[in-house]
Amino acid sequence: MSVQQLILRANRYLAASLLEKRLITSADVERANSRLLTLLQSQSNQRISVLSILIYDLQALDEDSLIRYLVENHQVGLMNLGHFRIEQAPLDDVSFEECSATMSIPFDRIGNAVCIATCYFLSKPVIDYWENRFDKVLWYTTSVASLTNALDQIPRTQPESDTGVDMESNPG
């Protein structure tokens, strides 16, 4: 699966999940998906997110309410990525493209588990992608701003196609 396909699947599934949980309306989904496709055709894939569109562009979703929903209903932790140093993150075989496409960053290890902060916990393709990458994952949610700031710290010198991951073999 290409990075653009991963972006499309992750975003479509997230929008559908938000709709199913009645956090947004079907009209919001249509407008956000339309905007997402326009952005994908006109820009690089970096930082294109249906969540950002819903929160910032359309103002159809309150991010604090979403985070509260995730913490209360899915027992995920809450992480402000501004409080960690990217150079200490377990990113040896993780690319910027993977993190950007999934709006997720592995930020720590506890024993054999990798801690991942994500804005896309409700997107099954994102969860599947990372759970196929690592044996055990501890999930945290974070804000779009926190994740975006952390993405800015990830070196882009990592090879795009040589991430140690065959994106074709990962379901999602």
PDB file of N, CA and C in Angstrom, residues 74-119:
ATOM      1  N   HIS A  74     -12.254   4.628  25.578  1.00  0.00           N
ATOM      2  CA  HIS A  74     -11.315   3.672  24.979  1.00  0.00           C
ATOM      3  C   HIS A  74     -10.088   3.427  25.846  1.00  0.00           C
ATOM      4  N   GLN A  75     -10.069   3.984  27.018  1.00  0.00           N
ATOM      5  CA  GLN A  75      -8.984   3.774  27.977  1.00  0.00           C
ATOM      6  C   GLN A  75      -7.589   3.959  27.371  1.00  0.00           C
ATOM      7  N   VAL A  76      -7.456   4.963  26.534  1.00  0.00           N
ATOM      8  CA  VAL A  76      -6.133   5.319  26.023  1.00  0.00           C
ATOM      9  C   VAL A  76      -5.579   6.418  26.923  1.00  0.00           C
ATOM     10  N   GLY A  77      -4.261   6.503  26.968  1.00  0.00           N
ATOM     11  CA  GLY A  77      -3.639   7.565  27.733  1.00  0.00           C
ATOM     12  C   GLY A  77      -3.702   8.880  26.967  1.00  0.00           C
ATOM     13  N   LEU A  78      -3.327   9.929  27.615  1.00  0.00           N
ATOM     14  CA  LEU A  78      -3.274  11.257  27.001  1.00  0.00           C
ATOM     15  C   LEU A  78      -1.832  11.726  27.058  1.00  0.00           C
ATOM     16  N   MET A  79      -1.305  12.169  25.929  1.00  0.00           N
ATOM     17  CA  MET A  79       0.103  12.555  25.846  1.00  0.00           C
ATOM     18  C   MET A  79       0.237  13.908  25.168  1.00  0.00           C
ATOM     19  N   ASN A  80       0.977  14.794  25.809  1.00  0.00           N
ATOM     20  CA  ASN A  80       1.376  16.042  25.166  1.00  0.00           C
ATOM     21  C   ASN A  80       2.795  15.808  24.664  1.00  0.00           C
ATOM     22  N   LEU A  81       2.954  15.706  23.380  1.00  0.00           N
ATOM     23  CA  LEU A  81       4.256  15.384  22.793  1.00  0.00           C
ATOM     24  C   LEU A  81       5.266  16.511  22.948  1.00  0.00           C
ATOM     25  N   GLY A  82       4.823  17.662  23.423  1.00  0.00           N
ATOM     26  CA  GLY A  82       5.747  18.751  23.711  1.00  0.00           C
ATOM     27  C   GLY A  82       6.659  18.440  24.892  1.00  0.00           C
ATOM     28  N   HIS A  83       6.313  17.394  25.645  1.00  0.00           N
ATOM     29  CA  HIS A  83       7.078  17.036  26.833  1.00  0.00           C
ATOM     30  C   HIS A  83       8.057  15.886  26.604  1.00  0.00           C
ATOM     31  N   PHE A  84       8.301  15.544  25.356  1.00  0.00           N
ATOM     32  CA  PHE A  84       9.283  14.497  25.114  1.00  0.00           C
ATOM     33  C   PHE A  84      10.272  14.968  24.055  1.00  0.00           C
ATOM     34  N   ARG A  85      11.421  14.329  24.057  1.00  0.00           N
ATOM     35  CA  ARG A  85      12.477  14.696  23.114  1.00  0.00           C
ATOM     36  C   ARG A  85      12.509  13.672  21.995  1.00  0.00           C
ATOM     37  N   ILE A  86      12.325  14.134  20.781  1.00  0.00           N
ATOM     38  CA  ILE A  86      12.216  13.255  19.622  1.00  0.00           C
ATOM     39  C   ILE A  86      13.463  12.383  19.461  1.00  0.00           C
ATOM     40  N   GLU A  87      14.621  12.903  19.846  1.00  0.00           N
ATOM     41  CA  GLU A  87      15.845  12.101  19.685  1.00  0.00           C
ATOM     42  C   GLU A  87      15.858  10.882  20.610  1.00  0.00           C
ATOM     43  N   GLN A  88      14.975  10.837  21.593  1.00  0.00           N
ATOM     44  CA  GLN A  88      14.885   9.677  22.478  1.00  0.00           C
ATOM     45  C   GLN A  88      13.774   8.717  22.055  1.00  0.00           C
ATOM     46  N   ALA A  89      13.045   9.059  21.020  1.00  0.00           N
ATOM     47  CA  ALA A  89      11.928   8.227  20.550  1.00  0.00           C
ATOM     48  C   ALA A  89      12.453   7.000  19.809  1.00  0.00           C
ATOM     49  N   PRO A  90      11.714   5.886  19.867  1.00  0.00           N
ATOM     50  CA  PRO A  90      12.133   4.659  19.160  1.00  0.00           C
ATOM     51  C   PRO A  90      11.789   4.739  17.669  1.00  0.00           C
ATOM     52  N   LEU A  91      12.516   5.588  16.961  1.00  0.00           N
ATOM     53  CA  LEU A  91      12.212   5.836  15.553  1.00  0.00           C
ATOM     54  C   LEU A  91      13.267   5.261  14.612  1.00  0.00           C
ATOM     55  N   ASP A  92      14.066   4.323  15.080  1.00  0.00           N
ATOM     56  CA  ASP A  92      15.161   3.798  14.256  1.00  0.00           C
ATOM     57  C   ASP A  92      14.703   3.291  12.901  1.00  0.00           C
ATOM     58  N   ASP A  93      13.596   2.576  12.864  1.00  0.00           N
ATOM     59  CA  ASP A  93      13.129   2.026  11.592  1.00  0.00           C
ATOM     60  C   ASP A  93      11.754   2.564  11.211  1.00  0.00           C
ATOM     61  N   VAL A  94      11.447   3.772  11.685  1.00  0.00           N
ATOM     62  CA  VAL A  94      10.161   4.413  11.402  1.00  0.00           C
ATOM     63  C   VAL A  94      10.429   5.678  10.595  1.00  0.00           C
ATOM     64  N   SER A  95       9.676   5.869   9.523  1.00  0.00           N
ATOM     65  CA  SER A  95       9.895   7.031   8.675  1.00  0.00           C
ATOM     66  C   SER A  95       8.931   8.168   9.008  1.00  0.00           C
ATOM     67  N   PHE A  96       9.341   9.350   8.639  1.00  0.00           N
ATOM     68  CA  PHE A  96       8.483  10.525   8.767  1.00  0.00           C
ATOM     69  C   PHE A  96       7.178  10.295   8.009  1.00  0.00           C
ATOM     70  N   GLU A  97       7.254   9.678   6.836  1.00  0.00           N
ATOM     71  CA  GLU A  97       6.085   9.449   6.004  1.00  0.00           C
ATOM     72  C   GLU A  97       5.057   8.572   6.713  1.00  0.00           C
ATOM     73  N   GLU A  98       5.532   7.531   7.404  1.00  0.00           N
ATOM     74  CA  GLU A  98       4.621   6.659   8.161  1.00  0.00           C
ATOM     75  C   GLU A  98       3.909   7.450   9.258  1.00  0.00           C
ATOM     76  N   CYS A  99       4.677   8.234   9.977  1.00  0.00           N
ATOM     77  CA  CYS A  99       4.109   9.021  11.076  1.00  0.00           C
ATOM     78  C   CYS A  99       3.114  10.049  10.553  1.00  0.00           C
ATOM     79  N   SER A 100       3.483  10.735   9.500  1.00  0.00           N
ATOM     80  CA  SER A 100       2.609  11.759   8.928  1.00  0.00           C
ATOM     81  C   SER A 100       1.337  11.147   8.336  1.00  0.00           C
ATOM     82  N   ALA A 101       1.469  10.047   7.622  1.00  0.00           N
ATOM     83  CA  ALA A 101       0.311   9.410   6.979  1.00  0.00           C
ATOM     84  C   ALA A 101      -0.690   8.879   7.995  1.00  0.00           C
ATOM     85  N   THR A 102      -0.198   8.452   9.157  1.00  0.00           N
ATOM     86  CA  THR A 102      -1.074   7.857  10.168  1.00  0.00           C
ATOM     87  C   THR A 102      -1.364   8.801  11.327  1.00  0.00           C
ATOM     88  N   MET A 103      -0.803   9.994  11.276  1.00  0.00           N
ATOM     89  CA  MET A 103      -0.948  10.972  12.366  1.00  0.00           C
ATOM     90  C   MET A 103      -0.620  10.307  13.706  1.00  0.00           C
ATOM     91  N   SER A 104       0.499   9.594  13.723  1.00  0.00           N
ATOM     92  CA  SER A 104       0.917   8.822  14.892  1.00  0.00           C
ATOM     93  C   SER A 104       2.436   8.856  15.016  1.00  0.00           C
ATOM     94  N   ILE A 105       2.914   8.841  16.269  1.00  0.00           N
ATOM     95  CA  ILE A 105       4.352   8.828  16.505  1.00  0.00           C
ATOM     96  C   ILE A 105       4.683   7.868  17.645  1.00  0.00           C
ATOM     97  N   PRO A 106       5.551   6.882  17.374  1.00  0.00           N
ATOM     98  CA  PRO A 106       6.085   6.081  18.480  1.00  0.00           C
ATOM     99  C   PRO A 106       7.009   6.991  19.300  1.00  0.00           C
ATOM    100  N   PHE A 107       6.731   7.133  20.600  1.00  0.00           N
ATOM    101  CA  PHE A 107       7.504   8.102  21.380  1.00  0.00           C
ATOM    102  C   PHE A 107       8.296   7.502  22.532  1.00  0.00           C
ATOM    103  N   ASP A 108       8.054   6.224  22.865  1.00  0.00           N
ATOM    104  CA  ASP A 108       8.774   5.639  23.990  1.00  0.00           C
ATOM    105  C   ASP A 108       8.646   4.121  23.931  1.00  0.00           C
ATOM    106  N   ARG A 109       9.471   3.459  24.738  1.00  0.00           N
ATOM    107  CA  ARG A 109       9.369   2.014  24.936  1.00  0.00           C
ATOM    108  C   ARG A 109       9.268   1.761  26.433  1.00  0.00           C
ATOM    109  N   ILE A 110       8.370   0.847  26.780  1.00  0.00           N
ATOM    110  CA  ILE A 110       8.264   0.375  28.159  1.00  0.00           C
ATOM    111  C   ILE A 110       8.355  -1.139  28.069  1.00  0.00           C
ATOM    112  N   GLY A 111       9.495  -1.665  28.473  1.00  0.00           N
ATOM    113  CA  GLY A 111       9.732  -3.089  28.303  1.00  0.00           C
ATOM    114  C   GLY A 111       9.716  -3.431  26.827  1.00  0.00           C
ATOM    115  N   ASN A 112       8.882  -4.401  26.447  1.00  0.00           N
ATOM    116  CA  ASN A 112       8.795  -4.774  25.031  1.00  0.00           C
ATOM    117  C   ASN A 112       7.658  -4.047  24.305  1.00  0.00           C
ATOM    118  N   ALA A 113       7.004  -3.110  24.981  1.00  0.00           N
ATOM    119  CA  ALA A 113       5.902  -2.362  24.362  1.00  0.00           C
ATOM    120  C   ALA A 113       6.389  -1.020  23.829  1.00  0.00           C
ATOM    121  N   VAL A 114       5.825  -0.620  22.695  1.00  0.00           N
ATOM    122  CA  VAL A 114       6.105   0.684  22.110  1.00  0.00           C
ATOM    123  C   VAL A 114       4.911   1.579  22.412  1.00  0.00           C
ATOM    124  N   CYS A 115       5.190   2.765  22.942  1.00  0.00           N
ATOM    125  CA  CYS A 115       4.146   3.755  23.224  1.00  0.00           C
ATOM    126  C   CYS A 115       3.958   4.602  21.970  1.00  0.00           C
ATOM    127  N   ILE A 116       2.711   4.691  21.506  1.00  0.00           N
ATOM    128  CA  ILE A 116       2.416   5.455  20.297  1.00  0.00           C
ATOM    129  C   ILE A 116       1.353   6.488  20.619  1.00  0.00           C
ATOM    130  N   ALA A 117       1.652   7.732  20.286  1.00  0.00           N
ATOM    131  CA  ALA A 117       0.680   8.818  20.405  1.00  0.00           C
ATOM    132  C   ALA A 117       0.051   9.020  19.037  1.00  0.00           C
ATOM    133  N   THR A 118      -1.276   9.115  19.012  1.00  0.00           N
ATOM    134  CA  THR A 118      -1.983   9.265  17.742  1.00  0.00           C
ATOM    135  C   THR A 118      -3.179  10.192  17.885  1.00  0.00           C
ATOM    136  N   CYS A 119      -3.503  10.852  16.824  1.00  0.00           N
ATOM    137  CA  CYS A 119      -4.754  11.605  16.722  1.00  0.00           C
ATOM    138  C   CYS A 119      -5.829  10.721  16.089  1.00  0.00           C
TER     139      CYS A 119
END
